[in-house]
GROMACS .gro file of C-alpha atoms in nm:
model
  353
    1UNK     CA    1   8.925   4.593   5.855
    2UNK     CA    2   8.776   4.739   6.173
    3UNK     CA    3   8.930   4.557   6.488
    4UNK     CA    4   8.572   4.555   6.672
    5UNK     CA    5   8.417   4.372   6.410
    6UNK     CA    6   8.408   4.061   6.628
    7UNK     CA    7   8.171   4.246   6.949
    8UNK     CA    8   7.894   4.242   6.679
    9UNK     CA    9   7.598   4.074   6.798
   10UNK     CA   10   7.395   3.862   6.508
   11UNK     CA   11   7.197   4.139   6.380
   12UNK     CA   12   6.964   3.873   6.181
   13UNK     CA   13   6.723   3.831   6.357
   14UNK     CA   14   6.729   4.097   6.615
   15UNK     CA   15   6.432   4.362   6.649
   16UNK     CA   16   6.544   4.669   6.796
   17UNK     CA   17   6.819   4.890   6.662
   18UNK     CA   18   7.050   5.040   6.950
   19UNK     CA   19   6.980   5.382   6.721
   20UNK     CA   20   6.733   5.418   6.465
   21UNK     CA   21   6.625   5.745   6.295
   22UNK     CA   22   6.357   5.784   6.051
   23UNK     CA   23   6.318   6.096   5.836
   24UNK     CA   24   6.482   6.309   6.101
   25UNK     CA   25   6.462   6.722   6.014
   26UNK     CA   26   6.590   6.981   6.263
   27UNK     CA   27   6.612   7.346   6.144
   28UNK     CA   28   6.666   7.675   6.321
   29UNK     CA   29   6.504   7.985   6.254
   30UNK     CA   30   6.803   8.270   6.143
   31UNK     CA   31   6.773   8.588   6.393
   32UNK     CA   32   6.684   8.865   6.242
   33UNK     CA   33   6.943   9.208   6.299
   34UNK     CA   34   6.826   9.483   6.455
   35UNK     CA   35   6.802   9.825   6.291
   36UNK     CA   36   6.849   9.623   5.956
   37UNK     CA   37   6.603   9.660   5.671
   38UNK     CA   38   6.494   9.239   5.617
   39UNK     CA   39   6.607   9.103   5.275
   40UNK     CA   40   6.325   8.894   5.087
   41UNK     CA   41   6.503   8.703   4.946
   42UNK     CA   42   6.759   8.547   5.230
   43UNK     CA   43   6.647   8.200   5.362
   44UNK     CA   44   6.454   8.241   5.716
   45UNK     CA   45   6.565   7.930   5.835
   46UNK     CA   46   6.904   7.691   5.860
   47UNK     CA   47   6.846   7.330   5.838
   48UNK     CA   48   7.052   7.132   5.981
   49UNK     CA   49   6.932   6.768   5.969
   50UNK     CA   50   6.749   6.747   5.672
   51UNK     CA   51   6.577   6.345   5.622
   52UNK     CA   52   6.845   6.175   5.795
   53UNK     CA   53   6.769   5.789   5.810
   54UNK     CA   54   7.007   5.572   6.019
   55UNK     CA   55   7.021   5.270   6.179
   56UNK     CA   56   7.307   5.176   6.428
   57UNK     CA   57   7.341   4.766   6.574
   58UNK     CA   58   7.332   4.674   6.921
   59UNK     CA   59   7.701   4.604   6.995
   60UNK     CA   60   7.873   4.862   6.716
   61UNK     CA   61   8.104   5.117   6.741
   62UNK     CA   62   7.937   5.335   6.476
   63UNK     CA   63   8.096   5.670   6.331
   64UNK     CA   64   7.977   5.995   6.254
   65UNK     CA   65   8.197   6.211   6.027
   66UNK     CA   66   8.121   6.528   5.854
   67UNK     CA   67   8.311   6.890   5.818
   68UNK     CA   68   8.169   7.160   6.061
   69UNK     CA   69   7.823   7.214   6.106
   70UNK     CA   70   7.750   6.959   5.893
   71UNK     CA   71   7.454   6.837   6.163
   72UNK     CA   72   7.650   6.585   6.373
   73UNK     CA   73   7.628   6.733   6.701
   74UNK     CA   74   7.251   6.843   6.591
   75UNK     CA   75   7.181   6.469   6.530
   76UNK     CA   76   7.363   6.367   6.899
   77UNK     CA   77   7.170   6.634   7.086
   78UNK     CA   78   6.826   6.475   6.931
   79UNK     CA   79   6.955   6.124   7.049
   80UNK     CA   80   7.050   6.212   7.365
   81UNK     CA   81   6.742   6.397   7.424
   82UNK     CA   82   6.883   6.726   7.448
   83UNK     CA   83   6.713   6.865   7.148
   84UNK     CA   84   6.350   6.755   6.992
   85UNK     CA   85   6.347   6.753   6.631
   86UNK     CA   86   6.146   6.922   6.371
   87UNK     CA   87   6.014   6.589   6.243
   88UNK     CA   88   6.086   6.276   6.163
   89UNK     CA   89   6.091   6.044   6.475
   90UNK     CA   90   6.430   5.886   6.649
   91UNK     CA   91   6.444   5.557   6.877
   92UNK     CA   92   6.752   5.505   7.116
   93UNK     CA   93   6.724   5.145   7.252
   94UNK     CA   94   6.406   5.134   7.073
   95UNK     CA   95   6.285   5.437   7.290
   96UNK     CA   96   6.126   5.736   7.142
   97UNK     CA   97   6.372   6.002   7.233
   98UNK     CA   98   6.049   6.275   7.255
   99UNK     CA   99   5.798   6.052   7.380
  100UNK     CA  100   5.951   5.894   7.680
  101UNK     CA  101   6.305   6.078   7.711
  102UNK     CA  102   6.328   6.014   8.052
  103UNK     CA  103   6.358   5.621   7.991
  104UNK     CA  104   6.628   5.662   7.759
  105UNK     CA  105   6.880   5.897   8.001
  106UNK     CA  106   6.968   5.679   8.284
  107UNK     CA  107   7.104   5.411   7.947
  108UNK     CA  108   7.315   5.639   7.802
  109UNK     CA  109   7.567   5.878   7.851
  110UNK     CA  110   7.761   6.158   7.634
  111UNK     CA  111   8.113   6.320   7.582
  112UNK     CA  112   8.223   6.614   7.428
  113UNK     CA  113   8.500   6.704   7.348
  114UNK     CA  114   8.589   7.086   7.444
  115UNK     CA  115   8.318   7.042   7.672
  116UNK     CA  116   8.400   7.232   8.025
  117UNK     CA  117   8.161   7.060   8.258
  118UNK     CA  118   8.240   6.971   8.615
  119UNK     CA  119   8.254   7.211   8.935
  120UNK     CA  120   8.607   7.411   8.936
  121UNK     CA  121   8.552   7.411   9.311
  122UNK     CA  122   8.566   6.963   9.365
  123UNK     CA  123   8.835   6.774   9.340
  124UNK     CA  124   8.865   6.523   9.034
  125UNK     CA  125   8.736   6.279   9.223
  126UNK     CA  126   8.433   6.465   9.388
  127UNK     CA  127   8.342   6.537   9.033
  128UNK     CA  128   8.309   6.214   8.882
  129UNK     CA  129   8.160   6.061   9.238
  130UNK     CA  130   7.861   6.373   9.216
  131UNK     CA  131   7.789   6.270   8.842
  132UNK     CA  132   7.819   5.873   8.921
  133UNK     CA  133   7.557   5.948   9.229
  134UNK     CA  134   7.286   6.145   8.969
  135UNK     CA  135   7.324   5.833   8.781
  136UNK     CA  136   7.202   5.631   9.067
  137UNK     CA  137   7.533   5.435   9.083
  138UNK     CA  138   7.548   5.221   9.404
  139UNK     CA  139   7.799   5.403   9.607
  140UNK     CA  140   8.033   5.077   9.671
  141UNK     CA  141   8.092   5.093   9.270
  142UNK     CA  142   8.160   5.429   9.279
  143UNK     CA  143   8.499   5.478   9.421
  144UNK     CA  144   8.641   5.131   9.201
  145UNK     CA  145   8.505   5.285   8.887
  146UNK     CA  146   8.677   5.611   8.924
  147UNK     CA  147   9.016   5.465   9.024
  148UNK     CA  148   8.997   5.276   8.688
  149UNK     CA  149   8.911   5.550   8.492
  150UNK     CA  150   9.155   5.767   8.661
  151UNK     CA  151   9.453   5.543   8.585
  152UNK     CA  152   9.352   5.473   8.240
  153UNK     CA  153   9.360   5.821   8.147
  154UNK     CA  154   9.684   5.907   8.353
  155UNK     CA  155   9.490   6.124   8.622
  156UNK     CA  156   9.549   5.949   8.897
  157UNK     CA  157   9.779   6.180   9.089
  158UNK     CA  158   9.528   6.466   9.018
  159UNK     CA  159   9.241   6.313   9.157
  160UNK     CA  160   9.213   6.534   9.450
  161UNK     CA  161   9.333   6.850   9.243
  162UNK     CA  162   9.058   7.115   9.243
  163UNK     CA  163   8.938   7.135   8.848
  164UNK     CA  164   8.928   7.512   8.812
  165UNK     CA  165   9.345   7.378   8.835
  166UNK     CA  166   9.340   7.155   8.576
  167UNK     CA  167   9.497   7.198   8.252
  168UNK     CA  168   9.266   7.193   7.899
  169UNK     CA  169   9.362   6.889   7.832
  170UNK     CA  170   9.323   6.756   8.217
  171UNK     CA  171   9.008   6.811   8.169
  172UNK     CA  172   8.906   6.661   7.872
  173UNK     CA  173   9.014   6.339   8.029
  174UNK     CA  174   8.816   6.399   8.338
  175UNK     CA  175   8.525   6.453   8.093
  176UNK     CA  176   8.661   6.140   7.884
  177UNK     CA  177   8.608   5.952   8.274
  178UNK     CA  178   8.234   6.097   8.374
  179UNK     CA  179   8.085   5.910   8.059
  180UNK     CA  180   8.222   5.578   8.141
  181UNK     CA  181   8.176   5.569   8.544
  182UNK     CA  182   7.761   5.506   8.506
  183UNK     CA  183   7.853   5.207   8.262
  184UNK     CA  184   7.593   5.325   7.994
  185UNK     CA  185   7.401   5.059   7.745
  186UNK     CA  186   7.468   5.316   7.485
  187UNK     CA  187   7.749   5.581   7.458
  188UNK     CA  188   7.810   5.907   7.275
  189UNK     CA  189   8.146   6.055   7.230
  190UNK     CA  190   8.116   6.351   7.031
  191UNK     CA  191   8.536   6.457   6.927
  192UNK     CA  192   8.647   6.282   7.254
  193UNK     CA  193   9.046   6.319   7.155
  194UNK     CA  194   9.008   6.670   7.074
  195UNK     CA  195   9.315   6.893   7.240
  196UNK     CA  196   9.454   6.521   7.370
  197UNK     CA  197   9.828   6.462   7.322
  198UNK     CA  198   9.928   6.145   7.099
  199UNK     CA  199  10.020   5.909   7.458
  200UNK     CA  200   9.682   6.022   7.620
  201UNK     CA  201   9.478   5.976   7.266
  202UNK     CA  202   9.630   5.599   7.225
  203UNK     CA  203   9.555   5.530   7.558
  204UNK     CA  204   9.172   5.664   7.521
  205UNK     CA  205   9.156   5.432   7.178
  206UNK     CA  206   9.266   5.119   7.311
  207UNK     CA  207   9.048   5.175   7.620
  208UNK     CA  208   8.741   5.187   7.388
  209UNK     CA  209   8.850   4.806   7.260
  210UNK     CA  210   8.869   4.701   7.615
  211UNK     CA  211   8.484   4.867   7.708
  212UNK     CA  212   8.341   4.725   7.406
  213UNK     CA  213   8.486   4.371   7.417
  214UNK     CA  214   8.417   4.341   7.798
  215UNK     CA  215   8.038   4.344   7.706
  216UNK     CA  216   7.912   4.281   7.355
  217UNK     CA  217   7.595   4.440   7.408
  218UNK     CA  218   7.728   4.765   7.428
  219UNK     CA  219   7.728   5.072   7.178
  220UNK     CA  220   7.902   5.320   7.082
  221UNK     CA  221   7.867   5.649   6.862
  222UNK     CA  222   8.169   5.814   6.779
  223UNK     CA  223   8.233   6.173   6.602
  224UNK     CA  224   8.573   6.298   6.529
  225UNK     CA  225   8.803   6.493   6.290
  226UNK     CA  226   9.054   6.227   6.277
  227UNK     CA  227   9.011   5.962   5.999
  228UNK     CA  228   9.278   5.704   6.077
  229UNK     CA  229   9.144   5.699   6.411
  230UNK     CA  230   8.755   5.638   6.252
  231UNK     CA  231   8.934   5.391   6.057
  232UNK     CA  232   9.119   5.245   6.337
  233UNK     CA  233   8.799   5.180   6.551
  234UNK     CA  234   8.469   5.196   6.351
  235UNK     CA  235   8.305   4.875   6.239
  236UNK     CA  236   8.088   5.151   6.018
  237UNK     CA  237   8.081   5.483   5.922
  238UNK     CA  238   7.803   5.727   5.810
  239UNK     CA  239   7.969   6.010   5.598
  240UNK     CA  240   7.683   6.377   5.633
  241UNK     CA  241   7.731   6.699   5.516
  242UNK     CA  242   7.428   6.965   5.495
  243UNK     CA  243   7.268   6.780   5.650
  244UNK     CA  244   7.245   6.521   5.457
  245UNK     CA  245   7.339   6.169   5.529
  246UNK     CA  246   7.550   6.115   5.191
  247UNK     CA  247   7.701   5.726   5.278
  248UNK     CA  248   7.734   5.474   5.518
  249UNK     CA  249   7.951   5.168   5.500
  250UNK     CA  250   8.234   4.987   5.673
  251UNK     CA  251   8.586   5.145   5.621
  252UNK     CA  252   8.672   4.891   5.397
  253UNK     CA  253   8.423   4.907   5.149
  254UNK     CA  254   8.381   5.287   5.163
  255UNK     CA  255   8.751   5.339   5.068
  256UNK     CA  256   8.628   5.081   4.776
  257UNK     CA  257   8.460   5.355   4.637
  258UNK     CA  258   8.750   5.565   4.509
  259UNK     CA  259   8.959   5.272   4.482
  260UNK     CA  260   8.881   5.257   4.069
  261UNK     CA  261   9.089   5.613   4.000
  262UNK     CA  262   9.486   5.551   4.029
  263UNK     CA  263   9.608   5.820   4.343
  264UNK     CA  264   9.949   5.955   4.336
  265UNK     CA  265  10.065   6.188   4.612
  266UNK     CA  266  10.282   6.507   4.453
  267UNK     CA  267  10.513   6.718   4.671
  268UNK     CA  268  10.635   7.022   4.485
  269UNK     CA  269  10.819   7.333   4.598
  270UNK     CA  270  10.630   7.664   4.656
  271UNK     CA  271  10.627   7.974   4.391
  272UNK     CA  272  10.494   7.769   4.084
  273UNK     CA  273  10.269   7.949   3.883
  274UNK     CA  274   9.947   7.843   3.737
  275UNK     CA  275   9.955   7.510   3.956
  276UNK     CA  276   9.557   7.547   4.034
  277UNK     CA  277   9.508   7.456   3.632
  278UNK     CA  278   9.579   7.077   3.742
  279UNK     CA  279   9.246   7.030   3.828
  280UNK     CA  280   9.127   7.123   3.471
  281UNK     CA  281   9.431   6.871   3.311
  282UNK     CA  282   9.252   6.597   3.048
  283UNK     CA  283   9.305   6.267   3.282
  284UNK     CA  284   9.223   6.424   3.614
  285UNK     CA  285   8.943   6.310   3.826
  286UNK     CA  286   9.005   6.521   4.116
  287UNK     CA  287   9.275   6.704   4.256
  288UNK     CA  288   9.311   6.881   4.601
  289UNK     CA  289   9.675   7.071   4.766
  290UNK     CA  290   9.732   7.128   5.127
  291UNK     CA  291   9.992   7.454   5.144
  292UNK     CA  292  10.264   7.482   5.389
  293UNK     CA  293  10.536   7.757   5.377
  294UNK     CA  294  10.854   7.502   5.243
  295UNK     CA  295  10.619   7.283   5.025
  296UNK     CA  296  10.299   7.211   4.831
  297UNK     CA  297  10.139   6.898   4.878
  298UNK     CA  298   9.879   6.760   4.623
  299UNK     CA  299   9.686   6.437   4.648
  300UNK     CA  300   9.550   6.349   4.286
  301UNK     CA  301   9.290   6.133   4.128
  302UNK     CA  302   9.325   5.981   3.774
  303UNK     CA  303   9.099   5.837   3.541
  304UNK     CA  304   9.381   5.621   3.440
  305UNK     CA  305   9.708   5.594   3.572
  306UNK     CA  306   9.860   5.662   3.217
  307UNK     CA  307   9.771   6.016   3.295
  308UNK     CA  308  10.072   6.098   3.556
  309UNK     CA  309  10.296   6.172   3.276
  310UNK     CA  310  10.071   6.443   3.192
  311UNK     CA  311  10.037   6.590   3.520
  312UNK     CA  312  10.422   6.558   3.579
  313UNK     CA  313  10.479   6.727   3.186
  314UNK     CA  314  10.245   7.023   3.313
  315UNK     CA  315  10.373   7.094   3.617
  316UNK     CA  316  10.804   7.099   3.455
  317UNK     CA  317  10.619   7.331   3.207
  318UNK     CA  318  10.503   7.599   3.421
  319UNK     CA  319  10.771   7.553   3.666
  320UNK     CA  320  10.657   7.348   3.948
  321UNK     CA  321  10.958   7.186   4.109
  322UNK     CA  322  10.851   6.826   4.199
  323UNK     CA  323  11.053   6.698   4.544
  324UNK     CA  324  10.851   6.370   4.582
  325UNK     CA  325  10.562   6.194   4.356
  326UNK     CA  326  10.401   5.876   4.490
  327UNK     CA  327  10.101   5.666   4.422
  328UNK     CA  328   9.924   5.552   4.732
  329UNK     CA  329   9.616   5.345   4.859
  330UNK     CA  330   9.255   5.539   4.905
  331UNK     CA  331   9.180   5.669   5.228
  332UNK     CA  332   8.908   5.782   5.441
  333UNK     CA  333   9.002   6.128   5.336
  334UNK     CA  334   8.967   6.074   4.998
  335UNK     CA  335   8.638   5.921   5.018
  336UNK     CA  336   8.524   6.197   5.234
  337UNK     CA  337   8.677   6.479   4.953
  338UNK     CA  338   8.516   6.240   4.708
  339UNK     CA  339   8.130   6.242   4.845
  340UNK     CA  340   8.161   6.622   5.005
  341UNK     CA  341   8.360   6.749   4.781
  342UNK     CA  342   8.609   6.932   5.025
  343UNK     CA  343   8.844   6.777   5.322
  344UNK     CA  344   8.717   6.759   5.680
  345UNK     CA  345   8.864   7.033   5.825
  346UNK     CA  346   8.662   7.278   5.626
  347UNK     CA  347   8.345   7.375   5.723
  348UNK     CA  348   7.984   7.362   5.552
  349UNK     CA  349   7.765   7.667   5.560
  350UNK     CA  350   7.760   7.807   5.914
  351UNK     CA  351   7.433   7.778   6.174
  352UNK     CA  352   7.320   8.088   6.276
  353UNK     CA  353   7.440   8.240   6.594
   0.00000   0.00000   0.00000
């Protein structure tokens, strides 16, 4: 179960969604190449958000996941007014985000991860006290703020480091800082771990517990490529891909979904022939194998749990050399290969460029 389930606010009741979208379409028009001869028949344009529909609580810590360019940094730059849709309409904090987006900006903030933003010629520290001032944030805040955020992220003895001499990761976590010093109604945090070492990435996840329990009004949109941290934090995910928004449902009962076909985790040794043919096996739901160079790993779905013994006789008979076999719980993954048909890592049909 999600561990922020309790910073919920009664959502009977209430009239205004902290995000609400309604029939939300974005598409891009492809370039065309020069000194190419135009194809008919190739699509002019790329959608990206194609009838999305969502509603996020006051006081949730809602997540987005989806495989590359599925349309979740499409569908943050719409809510944080950084991109107007195609149609459909979208409310942040029951704000129109293209009639009145300059209501909505000084409540919210955004992070992303990757993101390079800050001057390489200030300090640590006369970044995040420029951004905090744009904000409007009462300059006797300021300097409290960032020595919070600079200790929780471990940055303390680079604050007055220039950040053209920060490390990738360095500044990430300066990044990780500037969204949280203007103490936003409504946050976005789009991969916010990414390029993080495990210490600093624990430290950033149990700081998001602290922010959200300190006031219950609070929201938060996360995105990331890690599912045990989505299931770790989220008190609800939304699952898109093409698109398309194709679930959305706590962690609990979304891992529910798979949780009728029997799963048994197979680790066999490389050079078997004919191993792909699994998939086809009578039995099989689904079947997907992550390669390595000492080991194949395969994560399989069963109709019926009778059906290992047929998997295991098939894969002695063409040689497969099995070093472990285990049945294990559902997981976030395995709803997400379930619904998209492929794992997160791997990307949907690319935007155009």
């Amino acid at each position: 179960m999600a561990p922020m389930g309790q910073n919920l606010l009664q959502w009977e009741g209430m009239e205004t969604a902290a995000i609400r979208t309604e029939s939300l379409f974005r598409s891009y028009r492809r370039p065309r190449k020069r000194w190419t001869r135009p194809d008919p028949n190739a699509a002019t344009e790329f959608v990206a958000l194609d009838g999305v529909n969502l509603e996020v609580r006051p006081g949730e810590l809602f997540g987005l996941l989806g495989p590359n360019g599925a349309g979740k940094t499409t569908l943050i730059k719409i809510l944080t007014t950084l991109l107007a849709p195609t149609s459909g309409r979208a409310w942040v904090d029951g704000i129109d985000v293209v009639a009145d987006p300059y209501s909505i900006r000084p409540r919210i903030n955004m992070v992303s991860g990757g993101e390079s933003s800050g001057y390489g010629i200030l300090t640590v520290r006369e970044n995040l006290w420029l951004f905090s001032r744009i904000y409007g944030v009462e300059n006797k805040l300021v300097r409290t703020r960032i020595d919070r955020m600079l200790d929780v992220v471990g940055l303390t003895e680079k604050a007055n480091n220039r950040v053209s001499h920060l490390s990738t990761g360095q500044r990430q976590k300066m990044n990780f800082c500037r969204g949280f010093i203007t103490d936003p109604k409504i946050l976005f945090l789009d991969e916010p771990t990414l390029g993080l070492d495990v210490t600093s990435a624990r430290a950033i996840r149990n700081y998001l517990r602290e922010w959200m329990a300190e006031k219950p009004a609070r929201t938060l949109l996360l995105t990331t490529h890690y599912m045990a941290e989505a299931d770790e934090l989220c008190d609800r995910l939304a699952i898109i891909d093409h698109g398309k928004l194709l679930a959305c449902d706590t962690p609990t009962n979304l891992k529910r979904r798979v949780q009728q076909y029997p799963i048994f985790e197979l680790q066999l040794a490389p050079g078997a022939a004919r191993i792909d043919e699994l998939t086809r096996l009578p039995g099989v739901h689904q079947a997907t194998a992550t390669e390595s160079p000492n080991a194949v790993d395969w994560k399989v779905a069963l109709l019926e749990e009778s059906a290992i013994g047929s998997v295991v006789q098939h894969l002695v008979h063409v040689g497969g050399k099995i070093l472990t076999l285990k049945k294990v719980e559902p997981t976030l993954e395995d709803v997400f290969i379930e619904l998209v048909g492929r794992s997160l890592t791997a990307s949907s049909p690319a935007a155009p460029t």
